Amino acid sequence: MKKLFTLFFLISVTLSAQLNIETLTGKALANSYGYHMLEKVCDLAGGRLMGTPQNELGFEILKKHLSDNGLSSYYEEFTSPIWYRGEDKVVMTTPCKKELRASALAYSSPAKIERGEVVYVLSGYEVDYEGIDVSGKIVVISQTRPKGREEMLRGEAIKIAFNKGAVAALFINEATGGKVLCGVGNFKGNPLQIPAFSLTFEEGSKLKRLLENGEKVVMDITSNSFVKTGVSKNLVCTFEGTKREKIVIGAHFDSWDLGDGAADNGHGSAVIFEAAVLLNQLGIKPERTIEFVWFNGEETGLWGSKKYVEQHKNDSIFAMFNLDMPGKVNGYNVMGFDHLMPAIKEITAKSGTYDLSTLMSTAWTNSDHMFFYV
Ligand SMILES: [Zn+2]
């Protein structure tokens, strides 16, 4: 599938270059530069949360692979809130002792809670607290949205819990299989008012069961995670065009730290890497300048793309392609820019036997295209 996307992009950006499509197809299908780069990044650096040494190392590996393929790239630094995961512990002490598999949500801050009583507050909406005293207690929140209710972000649920007097919030992950969820407690980088964690579905359900059966549940929570303002960077590789007008092709390179970040967003990072390598090999001189950008800090609040847009506010940016987990590509979303549809149809018509027939125009904002878009 990665091959398809590489091909797709090469076709997209080189239509005006009048290159032989078979040449492009052959190059895109016959090479695995992206795979090899990503293998090294995932195996040697691992998860790449912004602000960590793994993030730094991953960028260096990517930069070296670009250099080895004849491409120069440069960092663009920016300052933003950075969240550091510390040693966090959520330990149930009553009715039996068990350290839970818990993962702090980003912007959770240092806390120490001893013998905190635990209360189940359904999905954590304002109405769910009626008749329940949570003052000084730890709340367990289901992430299931009840029928007919508006979707509520975790940050809002944390705010409600804090306003009701709770001292910590524990979210039950909806995915099964012992997984904890990585996520943010807010998008602004402000330290959370109370520590917030994700629990596995299985352990969270056990707590819910105990509490619904009227059992007393008590916990100790220690959190050493913290937020601090610091300097991070995006990586940029530019193909100068004959025009100053620019097309930005971006993918976030940072990932959560509990996995290796191969899918989210190793996929996208590898695809734009390979597209850059092949453009270079093919000697394509684009009309518009093409800027490949590996953004940082997407997972913790879209920091890299926000700062890039600020730093390049005087640039003439014609279009932005965002590749966030492009592993199952089946078409294009023009995000409400309906006038692009004819051009997109022209591109997808070149996709041969690949099915790129899903064409959408649905605006959404939760990835790096957001600040280019609004
Ligand atoms: Zn992503």
Short mmCIF file of C-alpha atoms and ligand atoms in Angstrom, two decimals:
data_model
loop_
_atom_site.label_atom_id
_atom_site.label_comp_id
_atom_site.label_asym_id
_atom_site.label_seq_id
_atom_site.Cartn_x
_atom_site.Cartn_y
_atom_site.Cartn_z
CA MET A 1 0.00 0.00 0.00
CA LYS A 2 2.91 2.29 0.70
CA LYS A 3 4.00 1.81 -2.89
CA LEU A 4 0.70 3.04 -4.06
CA PHE A 5 0.94 6.21 -2.08
CA THR A 6 4.45 6.95 -3.25
CA LEU A 7 3.31 6.45 -6.80
CA PHE A 8 0.25 8.52 -6.16
CA PHE A 9 2.30 11.44 -4.96
CA LEU A 10 4.81 11.27 -7.71
CA ILE A 11 2.02 11.37 -10.22
CA SER A 12 0.37 14.23 -8.37
CA VAL A 13 3.42 16.43 -8.29
CA THR A 14 4.83 15.63 -11.67
CA LEU A 15 1.85 15.78 -13.99
CA SER A 16 3.01 19.15 -15.23
CA ALA A 17 6.54 17.83 -15.79
CA GLN A 18 5.32 15.69 -18.71
CA LEU A 19 7.31 12.71 -17.50
CA ASN A 20 6.61 9.24 -18.71
CA ILE A 21 4.11 7.72 -16.28
CA GLU A 22 5.61 4.23 -16.76
CA THR A 23 8.98 5.56 -15.57
CA LEU A 24 7.36 6.93 -12.46
CA THR A 25 5.41 3.73 -11.86
CA GLY A 26 8.47 1.57 -12.25
CA LYS A 27 10.56 3.68 -9.89
CA ALA A 28 7.86 3.79 -7.25
CA LEU A 29 7.13 0.07 -7.36
CA ALA A 30 10.67 -1.20 -7.63
CA ASN A 31 12.23 0.53 -4.61
CA SER A 32 11.85 0.34 -0.84
CA TYR A 33 13.76 3.35 0.39
CA GLY A 34 10.95 4.31 2.74
CA TYR A 35 10.74 0.87 4.33
CA HIS A 36 14.47 0.74 4.98
CA MET A 37 14.54 4.21 6.53
CA LEU A 38 11.54 3.47 8.74
CA GLU A 39 12.93 0.13 9.86
CA LYS A 40 16.03 1.88 11.18
CA VAL A 41 14.00 4.64 12.84
CA CYS A 42 11.65 2.18 14.59
CA ASP A 43 14.32 -0.33 15.57
CA LEU A 44 17.03 2.08 16.68
CA ALA A 45 15.04 5.02 18.03
CA GLY A 46 11.60 3.54 18.76
CA GLY A 47 8.71 5.73 19.91
CA ARG A 48 9.40 9.40 19.22
CA LEU A 49 7.53 11.58 21.67
CA MET A 50 8.57 15.22 21.20
CA GLY A 51 11.22 16.25 23.71
CA THR A 52 12.71 12.78 24.16
CA PRO A 53 16.16 11.54 23.12
CA GLN A 54 14.35 8.98 20.93
CA ASN A 55 12.74 11.81 19.00
CA GLU A 56 16.15 13.45 18.46
CA LEU A 57 17.74 10.17 17.38
CA GLY A 58 14.88 9.35 15.02
CA PHE A 59 15.26 12.72 13.29
CA GLU A 60 19.02 12.21 12.95
CA ILE A 61 18.45 8.79 11.33
CA LEU A 62 15.94 10.30 8.90
CA LYS A 63 18.27 13.21 8.11
CA LYS A 64 21.15 10.81 7.44
CA HIS A 65 19.01 8.71 5.10
CA LEU A 66 18.08 11.86 3.20
CA SER A 67 21.74 12.83 3.01
CA ASP A 68 22.78 9.33 1.88
CA ASN A 69 20.32 9.74 -0.96
CA GLY A 70 21.74 13.06 -2.04
CA LEU A 71 19.19 15.28 -0.34
CA SER A 72 20.02 18.14 1.97
CA SER A 73 17.59 18.92 4.76
CA TYR A 74 17.52 21.34 7.63
CA TYR A 75 15.87 21.73 10.99
CA GLU A 76 13.51 24.56 11.82
CA GLU A 77 13.35 25.07 15.56
CA PHE A 78 10.36 26.24 17.53
CA THR A 79 9.40 26.76 21.14
CA SER A 80 6.31 25.15 22.65
CA PRO A 81 5.09 23.33 25.74
CA ILE A 82 6.68 19.89 25.93
CA TRP A 83 5.24 17.09 28.03
CA TYR A 84 7.63 14.64 29.66
CA ARG A 85 6.37 11.26 30.84
CA GLY A 86 7.77 10.41 34.25
CA GLU A 87 7.50 7.43 36.57
CA ASP A 88 3.76 7.16 37.14
CA LYS A 89 2.00 4.61 39.29
CA VAL A 90 -1.65 3.80 39.83
CA VAL A 91 -1.95 1.16 42.56
CA MET A 92 -5.21 -0.27 43.82
CA THR A 93 -4.80 -1.04 47.54
CA THR A 94 -8.39 -2.07 48.44
CA PRO A 95 -10.01 -4.58 48.02
CA CYS A 96 -6.70 -6.14 46.94
CA LYS A 97 -3.30 -4.79 46.02
CA LYS A 98 -2.64 -4.46 42.31
CA GLU A 99 -0.59 -2.03 40.26
CA LEU A 100 -2.77 -1.15 37.31
CA ARG A 101 -1.61 -0.78 33.72
CA ALA A 102 -2.15 2.93 33.47
CA SER A 103 -0.81 5.53 31.07
CA ALA A 104 -0.80 9.23 31.93
CA LEU A 105 -2.49 11.48 29.40
CA ALA A 106 -0.25 14.22 28.04
CA TYR A 107 -0.07 17.34 30.23
CA SER A 108 -0.78 15.30 33.36
CA SER A 109 1.37 16.86 36.07
CA PRO A 110 3.11 15.83 39.29
CA ALA A 111 0.75 14.50 41.94
CA LYS A 112 0.72 12.27 44.97
CA ILE A 113 -2.58 10.83 46.18
CA GLU A 114 -2.64 8.47 49.13
CA ARG A 115 -5.58 6.24 49.99
CA GLY A 116 -7.88 7.96 47.50
CA GLU A 117 -11.41 6.58 47.40
CA VAL A 118 -12.59 5.65 43.91
CA VAL A 119 -16.00 6.49 42.38
CA TYR A 120 -17.48 5.46 39.03
CA VAL A 121 -19.11 8.39 37.22
CA LEU A 122 -20.43 6.73 34.03
CA SER A 123 -19.24 8.76 31.02
CA GLY A 124 -18.26 11.81 33.05
CA TYR A 125 -20.83 14.27 31.69
CA GLU A 126 -22.10 16.96 34.08
CA VAL A 127 -25.38 15.10 34.47
CA ASP A 128 -23.58 11.87 35.42
CA TYR A 129 -22.43 13.46 38.69
CA GLU A 130 -25.96 14.09 39.98
CA GLY A 131 -26.28 12.71 43.48
CA ILE A 132 -22.63 11.62 43.63
CA ASP A 133 -20.12 13.27 45.95
CA VAL A 134 -16.69 13.05 44.33
CA SER A 135 -15.00 15.65 46.48
CA GLY A 136 -11.45 14.49 47.26
CA LYS A 137 -12.04 11.26 45.32
CA ILE A 138 -10.67 9.57 42.21
CA VAL A 139 -13.21 9.22 39.41
CA VAL A 140 -13.35 6.36 36.92
CA ILE A 141 -14.85 7.44 33.59
CA SER A 142 -16.19 5.26 30.80
CA GLN A 143 -15.36 6.61 27.32
CA THR A 144 -18.57 5.22 25.84
CA ARG A 145 -20.73 8.03 24.53
CA PRO A 146 -24.35 7.55 25.59
CA LYS A 147 -26.91 7.76 22.77
CA GLY A 148 -28.12 11.25 22.01
CA ARG A 149 -25.25 13.04 23.77
CA GLU A 150 -22.73 15.30 22.10
CA GLU A 151 -19.21 13.95 21.88
CA MET A 152 -17.12 15.16 24.81
CA LEU A 153 -13.34 15.45 24.63
CA ARG A 154 -11.34 14.00 27.51
CA GLY A 155 -10.15 17.50 28.39
CA GLU A 156 -13.74 18.54 29.03
CA ALA A 157 -14.38 15.46 31.19
CA ILE A 158 -11.25 16.28 33.21
CA LYS A 159 -12.45 19.85 33.70
CA ILE A 160 -15.85 18.68 34.92
CA ALA A 161 -14.25 16.19 37.32
CA PHE A 162 -11.97 18.92 38.69
CA ASN A 163 -14.89 21.34 39.11
CA LYS A 164 -16.79 18.67 41.04
CA GLY A 165 -13.85 18.33 43.43
CA ALA A 166 -12.28 15.09 42.14
CA VAL A 167 -8.52 14.67 42.63
CA ALA A 168 -7.77 12.37 39.68
CA ALA A 169 -9.51 10.99 36.58
CA LEU A 170 -9.09 7.47 35.21
CA PHE A 171 -10.44 6.76 31.71
CA ILE A 172 -11.35 3.23 30.69
CA ASN A 173 -9.91 2.45 27.26
CA GLU A 174 -12.54 1.22 24.81
CA ALA A 175 -10.14 -1.07 22.94
CA THR A 176 -9.73 -4.55 24.42
CA GLY A 177 -6.60 -6.70 24.62
CA GLY A 178 -4.82 -5.06 27.53
CA LYS A 179 -4.07 -1.87 25.65
CA VAL A 180 -3.62 1.48 27.31
CA LEU A 181 -4.45 4.57 25.37
CA CYS A 182 -2.02 7.38 24.66
CA GLY A 183 -3.65 10.74 24.27
CA VAL A 184 -3.71 14.34 25.36
CA GLY A 185 -5.59 15.81 28.30
CA ASN A 186 -5.88 19.09 26.37
CA PHE A 187 -4.56 20.59 23.13
CA LYS A 188 -3.13 23.77 24.61
CA GLY A 189 -0.25 22.32 26.59
CA ASN A 190 -1.55 23.58 29.93
CA PRO A 191 -0.79 21.37 32.93
CA LEU A 192 -3.95 19.41 33.77
CA GLN A 193 -5.76 20.52 36.93
CA ILE A 194 -5.81 16.91 38.14
CA PRO A 195 -3.76 13.89 37.01
CA ALA A 196 -5.46 11.85 34.30
CA PHE A 197 -4.70 8.31 33.16
CA SER A 198 -5.93 5.76 30.68
CA LEU A 199 -6.62 2.27 32.03
CA THR A 200 -6.92 -0.94 30.04
CA PHE A 201 -10.45 -1.97 29.16
CA GLU A 202 -10.09 -5.10 31.29
CA GLU A 203 -8.80 -3.44 34.46
CA GLY A 204 -11.10 -0.46 34.04
CA SER A 205 -14.07 -2.81 33.66
CA LYS A 206 -13.01 -4.61 36.82
CA LEU A 207 -13.05 -1.33 38.75
CA LYS A 208 -16.43 -0.47 37.31
CA ARG A 209 -17.75 -3.92 38.30
CA LEU A 210 -16.42 -3.64 41.85
CA LEU A 211 -17.92 -0.17 42.31
CA GLU A 212 -21.28 -1.10 40.80
CA ASN A 213 -21.37 -4.04 43.21
CA GLY A 214 -20.91 -1.63 46.12
CA GLU A 215 -17.34 -2.65 46.96
CA LYS A 216 -15.00 -0.05 48.37
CA VAL A 217 -12.04 0.69 46.10
CA VAL A 218 -9.03 2.66 47.29
CA MET A 219 -5.90 3.68 45.38
CA ASP A 220 -2.53 5.35 45.67
CA ILE A 221 -1.48 7.47 42.68
CA THR A 222 1.94 8.93 42.05
CA SER A 223 2.68 11.01 38.97
CA ASN A 224 6.02 12.51 38.06
CA SER A 225 5.11 13.55 34.53
CA PHE A 226 5.40 17.25 33.83
CA VAL A 227 5.10 20.05 31.27
CA LYS A 228 7.89 22.51 30.48
CA THR A 229 8.44 25.03 27.71
CA GLY A 230 11.27 23.96 25.44
CA VAL A 231 12.79 23.96 21.97
CA SER A 232 11.94 21.30 19.37
CA LYS A 233 12.23 21.12 15.60
CA ASN A 234 10.68 20.13 12.30
CA LEU A 235 12.81 18.71 9.48
CA VAL A 236 12.48 20.31 6.04
CA CYS A 237 13.69 19.29 2.59
CA THR A 238 13.02 21.74 -0.24
CA PHE A 239 12.90 21.26 -4.00
CA GLU A 240 13.18 24.74 -5.45
CA GLY A 241 10.74 25.33 -8.28
CA THR A 242 10.74 27.92 -10.98
CA LYS A 243 8.03 29.70 -8.99
CA ARG A 244 8.24 30.78 -5.37
CA GLU A 245 4.72 29.47 -4.84
CA LYS A 246 4.99 26.40 -2.68
CA ILE A 247 3.38 23.00 -2.17
CA VAL A 248 3.94 21.58 1.30
CA ILE A 249 3.93 17.80 1.64
CA GLY A 250 3.88 16.97 5.33
CA ALA A 251 3.79 14.05 7.72
CA HIS A 252 4.25 14.05 11.46
CA PHE A 253 7.40 12.25 12.51
CA ASP A 254 6.75 12.23 16.26
CA SER A 255 4.82 9.36 17.77
CA TRP A 256 3.58 8.19 21.13
CA ASP A 257 6.19 6.54 23.29
CA LEU A 258 4.54 3.25 24.21
CA GLY A 259 5.02 1.75 20.74
CA ASP A 260 7.54 2.27 17.93
CA GLY A 261 5.38 4.64 15.93
CA ALA A 262 5.57 2.52 12.76
CA ALA A 263 1.97 3.14 11.80
CA ASP A 264 1.24 6.52 13.37
CA ASN A 265 3.01 8.09 11.68
CA GLY A 266 5.93 6.04 10.40
CA HIS A 267 3.78 5.31 7.35
CA GLY A 268 3.42 8.92 6.32
CA SER A 269 7.03 9.80 7.19
CA ALA A 270 8.34 6.93 5.04
CA VAL A 271 6.11 7.75 2.11
CA ILE A 272 7.13 11.38 1.85
CA PHE A 273 10.76 10.34 2.36
CA GLU A 274 10.58 7.99 -0.60
CA ALA A 275 8.69 10.51 -2.73
CA ALA A 276 11.50 13.01 -2.07
CA VAL A 277 14.20 10.46 -2.91
CA LEU A 278 12.52 9.46 -6.17
CA LEU A 279 11.82 13.04 -7.22
CA ASN A 280 15.52 13.66 -6.79
CA GLN A 281 16.53 10.54 -8.70
CA LEU A 282 14.21 11.42 -11.55
CA GLY A 283 15.76 14.87 -11.75
CA ILE A 284 12.37 16.53 -11.70
CA LYS A 285 12.44 20.31 -11.69
CA PRO A 286 9.03 21.31 -10.40
CA GLU A 287 7.21 24.43 -11.44
CA ARG A 288 6.11 25.19 -7.90
CA THR A 289 8.56 24.77 -5.04
CA ILE A 290 7.89 21.51 -3.19
CA GLU A 291 8.66 21.44 0.50
CA PHE A 292 8.68 18.12 2.35
CA VAL A 293 8.19 18.66 6.08
CA TRP A 294 8.43 16.08 8.86
CA PHE A 295 6.48 17.74 11.64
CA ASN A 296 7.15 17.31 15.33
CA GLY A 297 4.70 17.36 18.24
CA GLU A 298 1.55 16.44 16.33
CA GLU A 299 0.46 13.93 18.92
CA THR A 300 0.73 16.38 21.80
CA GLY A 301 -1.11 19.26 20.15
CA LEU A 302 -0.09 19.84 16.48
CA TRP A 303 2.83 22.00 17.62
CA GLY A 304 5.17 21.50 14.66
CA SER A 305 2.65 22.36 11.96
CA LYS A 306 1.25 25.27 13.98
CA LYS A 307 4.74 26.74 14.34
CA TYR A 308 5.63 26.04 10.69
CA VAL A 309 2.56 27.99 9.57
CA GLU A 310 3.54 30.86 11.89
CA GLN A 311 7.15 30.84 10.70
CA HIS A 312 6.09 30.73 7.04
CA LYS A 313 3.19 33.13 7.22
CA ASN A 314 4.68 35.26 4.43
CA ASP A 315 5.21 32.30 2.09
CA SER A 316 2.87 31.74 -0.79
CA ILE A 317 1.58 28.24 -0.01
CA PHE A 318 -0.53 26.93 -2.85
CA ALA A 319 -1.48 23.58 -1.33
CA MET A 320 -0.69 21.29 1.57
CA PHE A 321 -0.81 17.48 1.46
CA ASN A 322 -0.95 15.85 4.86
CA LEU A 323 -0.08 12.18 5.22
CA ASP A 324 -1.14 10.89 8.62
CA MET A 325 -1.32 7.09 8.54
CA PRO A 326 -1.81 6.69 4.80
CA GLY A 327 -1.67 2.89 5.02
CA LYS A 328 -5.11 2.27 3.62
CA VAL A 329 -5.30 4.88 0.92
CA ASN A 330 -8.29 4.59 -1.36
CA GLY A 331 -8.70 8.12 -2.63
CA TYR A 332 -8.61 11.82 -1.81
CA ASN A 333 -10.42 14.14 0.56
CA VAL A 334 -10.36 17.72 -0.74
CA MET A 335 -11.53 18.99 2.68
CA GLY A 336 -14.23 21.30 1.38
CA PHE A 337 -12.12 22.76 -1.46
CA ASP A 338 -14.53 21.44 -4.06
CA HIS A 339 -12.91 23.34 -6.91
CA LEU A 340 -9.95 20.92 -6.58
CA MET A 341 -12.09 17.93 -7.50
CA PRO A 342 -11.52 18.08 -11.30
CA ALA A 343 -7.72 18.13 -10.78
CA ILE A 344 -7.96 15.25 -8.31
CA LYS A 345 -10.02 13.24 -10.76
CA GLU A 346 -7.34 13.81 -13.37
CA ILE A 347 -4.73 12.47 -10.93
CA THR A 348 -6.74 9.44 -9.85
CA ALA A 349 -7.42 8.59 -13.49
CA LYS A 350 -3.67 7.83 -13.73
CA SER A 351 -3.78 5.27 -10.93
CA GLY A 352 -4.20 2.31 -13.28
CA THR A 353 -5.58 -0.77 -11.60
CA TYR A 354 -5.36 0.78 -8.13
CA ASP A 355 -8.70 1.85 -6.81
CA LEU A 356 -8.53 5.49 -5.79
CA SER A 357 -12.18 6.07 -6.47
CA THR A 358 -13.15 7.29 -3.00
CA LEU A 359 -13.35 11.04 -3.43
CA MET A 360 -14.58 13.07 -0.49
CA SER A 361 -14.98 16.66 0.49
CA THR A 362 -15.37 16.47 4.23
CA ALA A 363 -13.55 18.98 6.40
CA TRP A 364 -11.94 17.78 9.62
CA THR A 365 -9.17 19.29 11.65
CA ASN A 366 -7.32 16.92 13.96
CA SER A 367 -3.99 16.63 12.19
CA ASP A 368 -1.21 18.76 10.69
CA HIS A 369 -3.25 20.22 7.85
CA MET A 370 -5.36 22.11 10.40
CA PHE A 371 -3.34 25.33 10.62
CA PHE A 372 -2.89 25.47 6.85
CA TYR A 373 -6.60 25.11 6.53
CA VAL A 374 -8.06 27.56 9.03
ZN ZN B 1 -1.01 10.59 13.38
#
